Amino acid sequence: MNKIFTLILMLLAITGSAQFIEPNDPKSNLADQSGWGKLGKGIYFRFVDSDFSLSKHNVPNIKDINRTWHTSAWKGETINTQLAVWSKNPEYANSILSLSFTELKSAKNIISNNNIKFNPIAYVISDDPSQLKSACGINVILDSTLVADRIMNTQTIAFNSKEVRPLWLSIKIPNNAEPGLYSGHVIASIKLATYTMNIKIPYSIRVSDFQLPKSADWDFHLDLWQNPYSSARYYNLETFSDEHLEKIKPSMQRLANAGQKNITTTLIYDPWNSQTFDKYDAMIQWIKKKDGSWQYDYTLFDKWVEYMHSIGVHDYINCYSMIPWNLSFYYFDEATNKREIIKAKPEEQVYENHWYPFLKNFAAHLKKKKWFHKTTIAMDERPMKDMQAAIRIIKKADPEFQISLAGYYHPELSDDIIDYSIPFYDSMSEDILQSRKAKGYKTTAYTCCTEIYPNTFTSSGYYEPVYLAVNTLQRGFDGYLRWAYDCWNKKPLEDTRFGSWAAGDTYLVYPENETSIRFERLQEGIQTVEKIKVLRKKLAKQGKSQELQKLENEIQKFGNKNINRNLIPTQVKSLKNLVNSL
């Protein structure tokens, strides 16, 4: 690929945005020039099927575009769609595209502009792992590609001829909206040297009388791991300083609004053996006194937990990890006046000697803070014998300690793990699942670099996150886990690749609280699950068995076995249409 990134936008002083840098298209020389040649003159501004990614240098497929958009929504729901602007006229080169919209009106009611967002989508560098069996530890050079994913926080962007500029329209239906058909327009303004061209296209939303619960009340158990060390490095701020926490508040609030249930905390330094651009540090300071006793400083841990509680994330506090990938444990030794390291396996006595006094002290601290009942000692993808050894020590320190695990399904561990997330393609026996439900335990599925599809890579189909969310319902699970919400790389706004993982594996949102199509579609999937739960109760109460069975038949298509990737877009559309029609 061409590694030189070109600056394509002037300073957006009127919006307060920084300069926008978009990477060169490594495949621009492969663009179908015949498509541009057949295109008529003028500017094209159209709605585009939001299940499919646009190419920057190829004319959109005619079957995927429309002059208008008609959809349905529930009160309290957020709906999204994609649009695009393109032209072959040289006179539009280096012009400025500005976006705006009207309020939505029905016969007597209005959905105000405050509920509508219309933003450009930026292209980022991705790769193509589709021919691999796994996207973990990739040791080959993957084909680099440009994909539309990053939804910018501006309404103004550069526009060039023979380029397709994707756009994202998002509407939050107010909880108190009156049912009815609402209509409005989106407007694209192209500023040229001597005049401005305004193009507007209509759309409509039929708001039903159904009410989606508020996100704080969603039952879906979402667990996207946070990395505050990454954002502190990116913004060059002291980790957990007031400035840092204020800076990331909008992004954390976005996470909470998506129904996030878990707070990611770290007990030790580098629990994942430097698998991210920014190492996770310890939120608890381990200090060995000169007399051999231990002191534990919980200042940072408490500040992070209290901060996330204030944001609205408070169901679980997951504490990683008693079994780090490198089995190395760091502490400050007052006798040597420097940081020391212990290497120990869970089966060794030195391991228990290190962890047991901490766990006793930690339990007492959590009880004092009234957090003990929601805290878990968390582990991920570790050998079963190591986990069993660690669990023995945990329960010895306090039998009421709770444990969470993201890893393969082990029936032997099920009774000990209250928050258990297993890989997407793994299975849990029905009797164990029902036993866990009866105890109030949470069972979720996760994807990471292992699953080529469905997934949330930047190369993944836009519809795949919806499939992942609905799959948890099909299996009777409680929700979904993804290991990284915001583990940014060196240039996260431009290139989503990092290390030997598939592009986009390490983060779902961008700096400066810019969201992604992947994250927005995941939230759509979660909303779909919540809508289905409402419909199940209503249809059962009304005795509409045929409608209920039709819904259940549609849900059963979202399994984790024998998936036909080509059918996923059709399945997602079919389920969405059915849910909105019942």
CSV table of C-alpha atoms in Angstrom, one decimal, residues 19 29 35 44 54 96 110 119 129 132 151 162 228 264 308 315 391 540 542:
chain,number,residue,atom,x,y,z
A,19,GLN,CA,-7.4,18.8,10.2
A,29,ASN,CA,-5.7,2.1,-9.6
A,35,GLY,CA,-18.6,3.2,-14.2
A,44,TYR,CA,-25.7,12.3,-7.1
A,54,LEU,CA,-19.1,1.8,-0.3
A,96,ILE,CA,-16.7,21.6,0.4
A,110,ILE,CA,-42.5,17.2,15.5
A,119,ASN,CA,-22.3,13.1,9.6
A,129,PRO,CA,-8.5,-11.9,6.5
A,132,LEU,CA,-7.6,-17.3,6.8
A,151,ILE,CA,-18.3,8.3,11.7
A,162,LYS,CA,-14.7,10.7,-9.0
A,228,PRO,CA,-8.1,3.9,29.9
A,264,THR,CA,-12.9,-3.4,33.2
A,308,MET,CA,-17.7,4.4,35.7
A,315,ASP,CA,-23.5,-4.2,37.2
A,391,ILE,CA,-10.2,-20.7,42.1
A,540,ALA,CA,-47.9,-14.5,24.4
A,542,GLN,CA,-52.5,-11.7,23.5
